[in-house]
Amino acid sequence: MNSFIIRGDICYSADKNHLITKENSYLICENGVCAGVFDMIPDRYADLPVHDHSGMLVMPGMVDLHIHAPQYAYRGLGMDRELLDWLNTYAFPEESKYGDLVYADNAYTIFANAIRSSATTRLCVFGTLHRTATELLMDKLENIGVVSYVGKVNMDRNSPDTLREASAQTSLADTERFIKETQEKYKNTYPIITPRFIPSCTDELTKGLGMLSKQYHIPVQTHLSENPGEVAWVKELCPWAENYGEAYNRFGLFGKPEKAVMAHCVYSDEKEIARMKENGVFIAHCPASNTNVASGIAPVRKYLEADMNIGLGSDVAGGHSESMFTAMVDALQVSRLYWRLVDQGQKPLNVGEVFYMATKGGGAFFGKVGSFEEGYEFDAVVIDDSLLPHPQELTLQERLERSIYLAGDVKALKAKYCRGIEIMRN
Amino acid sequence: MNSFIIRGDICYSADKNHLITKENSYLICENGVCAGVFDMIPDRYADLPVHDHSGMLVMPGMVDLHIHAPQYAYRGLGMDRELLDWLNTYAFPEESKYGDLVYADNAYTIFANAIRSSATTRLCVFGTLHRTATELLMDKLENIGVVSYVGKVNMDRNSPDTLREASAQTSLADTERFIKETQEKYKNTYPIITPRFIPSCTDELTKGLGMLSKQYHIPVQTHLSENPGEVAWVKELCPWAENYGEAYNRFGLFGKPEKAVMAHCVYSDEKEIARMKENGVFIAHCPASNTNVASGIAPVRKYLEADMNIGLGSDVAGGHSESMFTAMVDALQVSRLYWRLVDQGQKPLNVGEVFYMATKGGGAFFGKVGSFEEGYEFDAVVIDDSLLPHPQELTLQERLERSIYLAGDVKALKAKYCRGIEIMRN
């Protein structure tokens, strides 16, 4: 059923060092899975329908490894504080509202519409601690056809009364119910264990979440080593942990037994990095957020050179835009400031590397996702870069590069496919 | 003739510390000049036509103190090098093409259309060293109704044969002709003396340009202390100058006798800063460019605290976007990284400060421009922020803040006025 051909100018990553660009080529989708890219349509596919996007860029759907759906409402507001102050002043009061399902319905409709209109096909999403609102969010994401992991957030300490669960036990019971209600409910939407971060979770809660993850085979998302004040606080809260990551790892929330994605990793020390590497933990690099809340710049070059699992996160609303094109540009930009201001031994990122992170790098969290190699799930977006006029000849790679920098400024997204289904057309 | 009233939600800066927001108010334009903002229409203006932009944001037109028109063609390309290498690899070869008037016409049409569609009403523009192409650019800018200073660039050393003038004398003669041909030609478009930067100009050329500036009362634009390698090179080239700024100042190109705007000022030392302050030199802070070509982060807090003349520049194509909304966000963001990575004594910028820089701060280079106070030239833009849906109540200041962060992402610009004339409507 989901078999067709896209004709266009095709761009994808083979790996972080190899960006493939093929002009005027044919990308085959066979039963929702990539069958490869060809100069001519192979005879065995001659009967498939062709979606003709000639002259447009065709690239894998973008993967957002870290985004807070309830924070979408106040993206672009309150960018005047550091992380912990920012959470207390903006994030927690806003998230408290999601106990009200009318508000949640309104806000999550806006969020889902924005994701639908974006180039994102896969995302790891934080909800709030409210189970019902989070399930409502999952309904809406399922409806727009993207594939997502969505977490009911856990928090049982160090947050206001309006945004704190009564106890570790009630938090765990509610999470188990959340898992049972959602694990088999959707085709494209899955639950994920989501401790907010160590400061919000007692050891008892963290331990219980590790057990739920193992029992139900549910992956994990959370925050790690984002801000110096946060890291120092975790040290106080968990004196038994030699680093922040160990506070998760001890309870089975750090890539083993189930996969895990950690947002930020700006201040991870060598031991924490070694453990992430050993456990195959995914890093969600969130450059806009790390800039906006003055956290710093993550040492991404180091992670890439160590061949760690790494992708990009928009981290709305620490980041102010859900666009993964913006996230790619932000990653390029902060890597240049890191080189200039922090360590001139760390070469800035290049376009191929950020494109890899936004597609195949992050996509690996979802399986064979984020590339057009044979056997990959068929996620694709079509960008009409003719909306970006230019007087000179450009190669396909140059067109891709400027589209990354500029396509966020125009309504360039023409079509989006996820798992072999066309889920958006402009 | 140019007398009318705009109704809307009005935002403007009184000074860098005072952002004024007035909901559902009336902004009076009387003969192209602001007559103030009122809660009700005063009787004496009762007969003026009302442009009803109720529910939309009305703010001063944006001022771009530094942009390279010929580089617009390759914005978002080649962001992988430091300044001097970037100039040789990308900027100079592209600018060489503007000897071809067909190419220039095509490229400058694209540029002018982009400026027309932007929120910018005032700009300081670099052309190329080609006089004819630069005059063509001026024609196009005049046609779109914005007010601009446009410079034929001067370069007589350290650049490729294809982009170097034959001698200081020919460069000066061509510049004098350029001044004579354009000084009285347009209503809204003016010539400006534009030595590219010290490495491109012999002392003889710089000296002659200072004389032309004085003789014809023409202001000056150029680059200053952008990159460490550039600063070191200027020291070699002008051993007689105690700092980069003195290499301009000695020849009368540094704010006296005519006003001058210097792009970047990332590495200005205390003496250079003191001279800028003394001479009233304008600083064009170009955060995107300083990031993209890895120059660093300018100490803007210091300039603001010293009450220096300062505005923002997009610096296309060091910066990849002509949007001054983007420039404001970039300025906010890099100030937070400056605080984190360089000097925690320098408080990050806030929204009121970057809005001031993008309007009244930069506007001062053009006279009484960039505010809605009585007597200011009437430049305004109307932003429909209803395109940015939200579930919660927002104050007008919050609406402004999120529009700065997000309005670059949508087609939110509804109307643009310059000198009391409506020059664009969407």
PDB file of C-alpha atoms in Angstrom, chain A residues 103-253:
ATOM      1  CA  TYR A 103      -6.508  24.784  28.726  1.00  0.00           C
ATOM      2  CA  ALA A 104      -4.471  21.706  27.815  1.00  0.00           C
ATOM      3  CA  ASP A 105      -6.704  20.962  24.840  1.00  0.00           C
ATOM      4  CA  ASN A 106      -6.313  24.493  23.536  1.00  0.00           C
ATOM      5  CA  ALA A 107      -2.561  24.627  24.106  1.00  0.00           C
ATOM      6  CA  TYR A 108      -1.823  21.157  22.731  1.00  0.00           C
ATOM      7  CA  THR A 109      -3.895  21.853  19.631  1.00  0.00           C
ATOM      8  CA  ILE A 110      -1.631  24.831  18.942  1.00  0.00           C
ATOM      9  CA  PHE A 111       1.423  22.665  19.587  1.00  0.00           C
ATOM     10  CA  ALA A 112       0.286  19.806  17.365  1.00  0.00           C
ATOM     11  CA  ASN A 113      -0.552  22.205  14.539  1.00  0.00           C
ATOM     12  CA  ALA A 114       2.924  23.685  14.788  1.00  0.00           C
ATOM     13  CA  ILE A 115       4.573  20.258  14.647  1.00  0.00           C
ATOM     14  CA  ARG A 116       2.365  19.301  11.733  1.00  0.00           C
ATOM     15  CA  SER A 117       3.548  22.381   9.825  1.00  0.00           C
ATOM     16  CA  SER A 118       7.193  21.724  10.659  1.00  0.00           C
ATOM     17  CA  ALA A 119       9.757  19.451   9.011  1.00  0.00           C
ATOM     18  CA  THR A 120       9.800  17.223  12.088  1.00  0.00           C
ATOM     19  CA  THR A 121       8.613  13.620  11.664  1.00  0.00           C
ATOM     20  CA  ARG A 122       9.969  12.123  14.903  1.00  0.00           C
ATOM     21  CA  LEU A 123      10.122  13.602  18.349  1.00  0.00           C
ATOM     22  CA  CYS A 124      10.696  12.881  22.013  1.00  0.00           C
ATOM     23  CA  VAL A 125       8.206  14.969  23.952  1.00  0.00           C
ATOM     24  CA  PHE A 126       7.810  15.999  27.564  1.00  0.00           C
ATOM     25  CA  GLY A 127       4.229  16.511  28.697  1.00  0.00           C
ATOM     26  CA  THR A 128       3.498  17.585  32.268  1.00  0.00           C
ATOM     27  CA  LEU A 129       2.988  15.488  35.379  1.00  0.00           C
ATOM     28  CA  HIS A 130      -0.733  15.353  34.488  1.00  0.00           C
ATOM     29  CA  ARG A 131      -1.541  11.923  33.081  1.00  0.00           C
ATOM     30  CA  THR A 132      -4.822  12.854  31.440  1.00  0.00           C
ATOM     31  CA  ALA A 133      -3.470  15.947  29.706  1.00  0.00           C
ATOM     32  CA  THR A 134      -0.464  13.956  28.512  1.00  0.00           C
ATOM     33  CA  GLU A 135      -2.722  11.308  26.992  1.00  0.00           C
ATOM     34  CA  LEU A 136      -4.651  14.099  25.282  1.00  0.00           C
ATOM     35  CA  LEU A 137      -1.332  15.300  23.858  1.00  0.00           C
ATOM     36  CA  MET A 138      -0.632  11.782  22.594  1.00  0.00           C
ATOM     37  CA  ASP A 139      -4.025  11.676  20.845  1.00  0.00           C
ATOM     38  CA  LYS A 140      -3.184  14.905  19.058  1.00  0.00           C
ATOM     39  CA  LEU A 141       0.296  13.796  18.004  1.00  0.00           C
ATOM     40  CA  GLU A 142      -1.100  10.491  16.745  1.00  0.00           C
ATOM     41  CA  ASN A 143      -3.599  12.438  14.667  1.00  0.00           C
ATOM     42  CA  ILE A 144      -0.955  14.436  12.813  1.00  0.00           C
ATOM     43  CA  GLY A 145       0.880  11.294  11.740  1.00  0.00           C
ATOM     44  CA  VAL A 146       4.318  11.874  13.258  1.00  0.00           C
ATOM     45  CA  VAL A 147       6.051   9.232  15.359  1.00  0.00           C
ATOM     46  CA  SER A 148       6.675  10.253  18.931  1.00  0.00           C
ATOM     47  CA  TYR A 149       7.676   9.166  22.369  1.00  0.00           C
ATOM     48  CA  VAL A 150       5.653  11.141  24.894  1.00  0.00           C
ATOM     49  CA  GLY A 151       6.286  11.270  28.619  1.00  0.00           C
ATOM     50  CA  LYS A 152       4.102  12.015  31.578  1.00  0.00           C
ATOM     51  CA  VAL A 153       6.583  13.920  33.708  1.00  0.00           C
ATOM     52  CA  ASN A 154       7.512  12.749  37.212  1.00  0.00           C
ATOM     53  CA  MET A 155       8.249  15.266  39.968  1.00  0.00           C
ATOM     54  CA  ASP A 156       7.868  14.670  43.698  1.00  0.00           C
ATOM     55  CA  ARG A 157      10.168  17.277  45.226  1.00  0.00           C
ATOM     56  CA  ASN A 158      11.570  20.810  44.880  1.00  0.00           C
ATOM     57  CA  SER A 159       8.703  22.261  42.924  1.00  0.00           C
ATOM     58  CA  PRO A 160       5.636  24.320  43.863  1.00  0.00           C
ATOM     59  CA  ASP A 161       2.571  22.648  45.389  1.00  0.00           C
ATOM     60  CA  THR A 162       0.752  23.183  42.137  1.00  0.00           C
ATOM     61  CA  LEU A 163       3.295  21.115  40.228  1.00  0.00           C
ATOM     62  CA  ARG A 164       4.387  18.321  42.540  1.00  0.00           C
ATOM     63  CA  GLU A 165       3.038  14.819  42.917  1.00  0.00           C
ATOM     64  CA  ALA A 166       1.878  13.828  46.374  1.00  0.00           C
ATOM     65  CA  SER A 167       4.459  11.116  46.844  1.00  0.00           C
ATOM     66  CA  ALA A 168       6.779   8.780  44.991  1.00  0.00           C
ATOM     67  CA  GLN A 169       4.134   6.043  45.317  1.00  0.00           C
ATOM     68  CA  THR A 170       1.339   8.071  43.724  1.00  0.00           C
ATOM     69  CA  SER A 171       3.698   9.246  40.991  1.00  0.00           C
ATOM     70  CA  LEU A 172       4.720   5.676  40.227  1.00  0.00           C
ATOM     71  CA  ALA A 173       1.160   4.358  40.321  1.00  0.00           C
ATOM     72  CA  ASP A 174       0.044   7.087  37.950  1.00  0.00           C
ATOM     73  CA  THR A 175       2.967   6.364  35.645  1.00  0.00           C
ATOM     74  CA  GLU A 176       2.199   2.655  35.583  1.00  0.00           C
ATOM     75  CA  ARG A 177      -1.393   3.467  34.665  1.00  0.00           C
ATOM     76  CA  PHE A 178      -0.110   5.849  31.974  1.00  0.00           C
ATOM     77  CA  ILE A 179       2.049   3.089  30.520  1.00  0.00           C
ATOM     78  CA  LYS A 180      -0.734   0.528  30.539  1.00  0.00           C
ATOM     79  CA  GLU A 181      -3.185   2.931  28.948  1.00  0.00           C
ATOM     80  CA  THR A 182      -0.880   4.055  26.165  1.00  0.00           C
ATOM     81  CA  GLN A 183       1.600   1.286  25.423  1.00  0.00           C
ATOM     82  CA  GLU A 184      -0.680  -0.488  22.932  1.00  0.00           C
ATOM     83  CA  LYS A 185      -3.111   2.303  22.166  1.00  0.00           C
ATOM     84  CA  TYR A 186      -1.487   4.035  19.219  1.00  0.00           C
ATOM     85  CA  LYS A 187       0.197   3.181  15.980  1.00  0.00           C
ATOM     86  CA  ASN A 188       2.814   5.937  16.080  1.00  0.00           C
ATOM     87  CA  THR A 189       2.818   7.240  19.641  1.00  0.00           C
ATOM     88  CA  TYR A 190       4.574   5.592  22.557  1.00  0.00           C
ATOM     89  CA  PRO A 191       5.020   6.267  26.253  1.00  0.00           C
ATOM     90  CA  ILE A 192       8.465   7.093  27.603  1.00  0.00           C
ATOM     91  CA  ILE A 193       9.648   7.252  31.213  1.00  0.00           C
ATOM     92  CA  THR A 194      10.249  10.931  32.009  1.00  0.00           C
ATOM     93  CA  PRO A 195      11.715  11.919  35.346  1.00  0.00           C
ATOM     94  CA  ARG A 196      11.933  15.721  35.005  1.00  0.00           C
ATOM     95  CA  PHE A 197      15.472  15.773  36.369  1.00  0.00           C
ATOM     96  CA  ILE A 198      17.185  14.656  39.560  1.00  0.00           C
ATOM     97  CA  PRO A 199      16.302  17.793  41.561  1.00  0.00           C
ATOM     98  CA  SER A 200      12.580  17.050  40.971  1.00  0.00           C
ATOM     99  CA  CYS A 201      12.719  13.335  41.841  1.00  0.00           C
ATOM    100  CA  THR A 202      13.437  11.591  45.137  1.00  0.00           C
ATOM    101  CA  ASP A 203      15.642   8.529  45.039  1.00  0.00           C
ATOM    102  CA  GLU A 204      12.563   6.448  45.771  1.00  0.00           C
ATOM    103  CA  LEU A 205      10.828   7.828  42.692  1.00  0.00           C
ATOM    104  CA  THR A 206      13.873   7.452  40.471  1.00  0.00           C
ATOM    105  CA  LYS A 207      14.326   3.878  41.632  1.00  0.00           C
ATOM    106  CA  GLY A 208      10.678   3.047  40.968  1.00  0.00           C
ATOM    107  CA  LEU A 209      10.856   4.570  37.484  1.00  0.00           C
ATOM    108  CA  GLY A 210      13.858   2.381  36.718  1.00  0.00           C
ATOM    109  CA  MET A 211      11.800  -0.649  37.702  1.00  0.00           C
ATOM    110  CA  LEU A 212       8.874   0.424  35.501  1.00  0.00           C
ATOM    111  CA  SER A 213      11.208   1.016  32.573  1.00  0.00           C
ATOM    112  CA  LYS A 214      12.618  -2.485  32.941  1.00  0.00           C
ATOM    113  CA  GLN A 215       9.278  -4.197  33.594  1.00  0.00           C
ATOM    114  CA  TYR A 216       7.446  -2.639  30.646  1.00  0.00           C
ATOM    115  CA  HIS A 217      10.450  -2.161  28.330  1.00  0.00           C
ATOM    116  CA  ILE A 218       9.930   1.579  28.149  1.00  0.00           C
ATOM    117  CA  PRO A 219      12.745   3.944  27.147  1.00  0.00           C
ATOM    118  CA  VAL A 220      13.757   6.967  29.166  1.00  0.00           C
ATOM    119  CA  GLN A 221      14.161  10.705  28.544  1.00  0.00           C
ATOM    120  CA  THR A 222      15.403  13.337  30.932  1.00  0.00           C
ATOM    121  CA  HIS A 223      17.881  16.181  31.440  1.00  0.00           C
ATOM    122  CA  LEU A 224      21.582  15.887  32.238  1.00  0.00           C
ATOM    123  CA  SER A 225      24.357  18.295  33.214  1.00  0.00           C
ATOM    124  CA  GLU A 226      22.734  21.353  31.690  1.00  0.00           C
ATOM    125  CA  ASN A 227      23.782  24.171  34.004  1.00  0.00           C
ATOM    126  CA  PRO A 228      26.507  24.625  36.636  1.00  0.00           C
ATOM    127  CA  GLY A 229      24.018  25.459  39.402  1.00  0.00           C
ATOM    128  CA  GLU A 230      21.946  22.405  38.565  1.00  0.00           C
ATOM    129  CA  VAL A 231      25.006  20.127  38.524  1.00  0.00           C
ATOM    130  CA  ALA A 232      26.108  21.443  41.930  1.00  0.00           C
ATOM    131  CA  TRP A 233      22.613  20.906  43.313  1.00  0.00           C
ATOM    132  CA  VAL A 234      22.534  17.298  42.102  1.00  0.00           C
ATOM    133  CA  LYS A 235      25.835  16.735  43.870  1.00  0.00           C
ATOM    134  CA  GLU A 236      24.214  17.919  47.105  1.00  0.00           C
ATOM    135  CA  LEU A 237      21.068  15.903  46.548  1.00  0.00           C
ATOM    136  CA  CYS A 238      22.878  12.685  45.614  1.00  0.00           C
ATOM    137  CA  PRO A 239      26.190  12.736  47.475  1.00  0.00           C
ATOM    138  CA  TRP A 240      26.465   9.024  46.738  1.00  0.00           C
ATOM    139  CA  ALA A 241      26.670   9.585  42.982  1.00  0.00           C
ATOM    140  CA  GLU A 242      30.099  10.355  41.550  1.00  0.00           C
ATOM    141  CA  ASN A 243      28.438  12.372  38.819  1.00  0.00           C
ATOM    142  CA  TYR A 244      24.989  13.447  37.668  1.00  0.00           C
ATOM    143  CA  GLY A 245      24.663  10.573  35.239  1.00  0.00           C
ATOM    144  CA  GLU A 246      25.256   8.041  37.999  1.00  0.00           C
ATOM    145  CA  ALA A 247      22.189   9.375  39.801  1.00  0.00           C
ATOM    146  CA  TYR A 248      20.212   7.962  36.872  1.00  0.00           C
ATOM    147  CA  ASN A 249      22.460   5.017  36.116  1.00  0.00           C
ATOM    148  CA  ARG A 250      22.205   3.526  39.580  1.00  0.00           C
ATOM    149  CA  PHE A 251      18.482   3.040  39.040  1.00  0.00           C
ATOM    150  CA  GLY A 252      18.587   1.768  35.483  1.00  0.00           C
ATOM    151  CA  LEU A 253      17.612   5.002  33.764  1.00  0.00           C
TER     152      LEU A 253
END
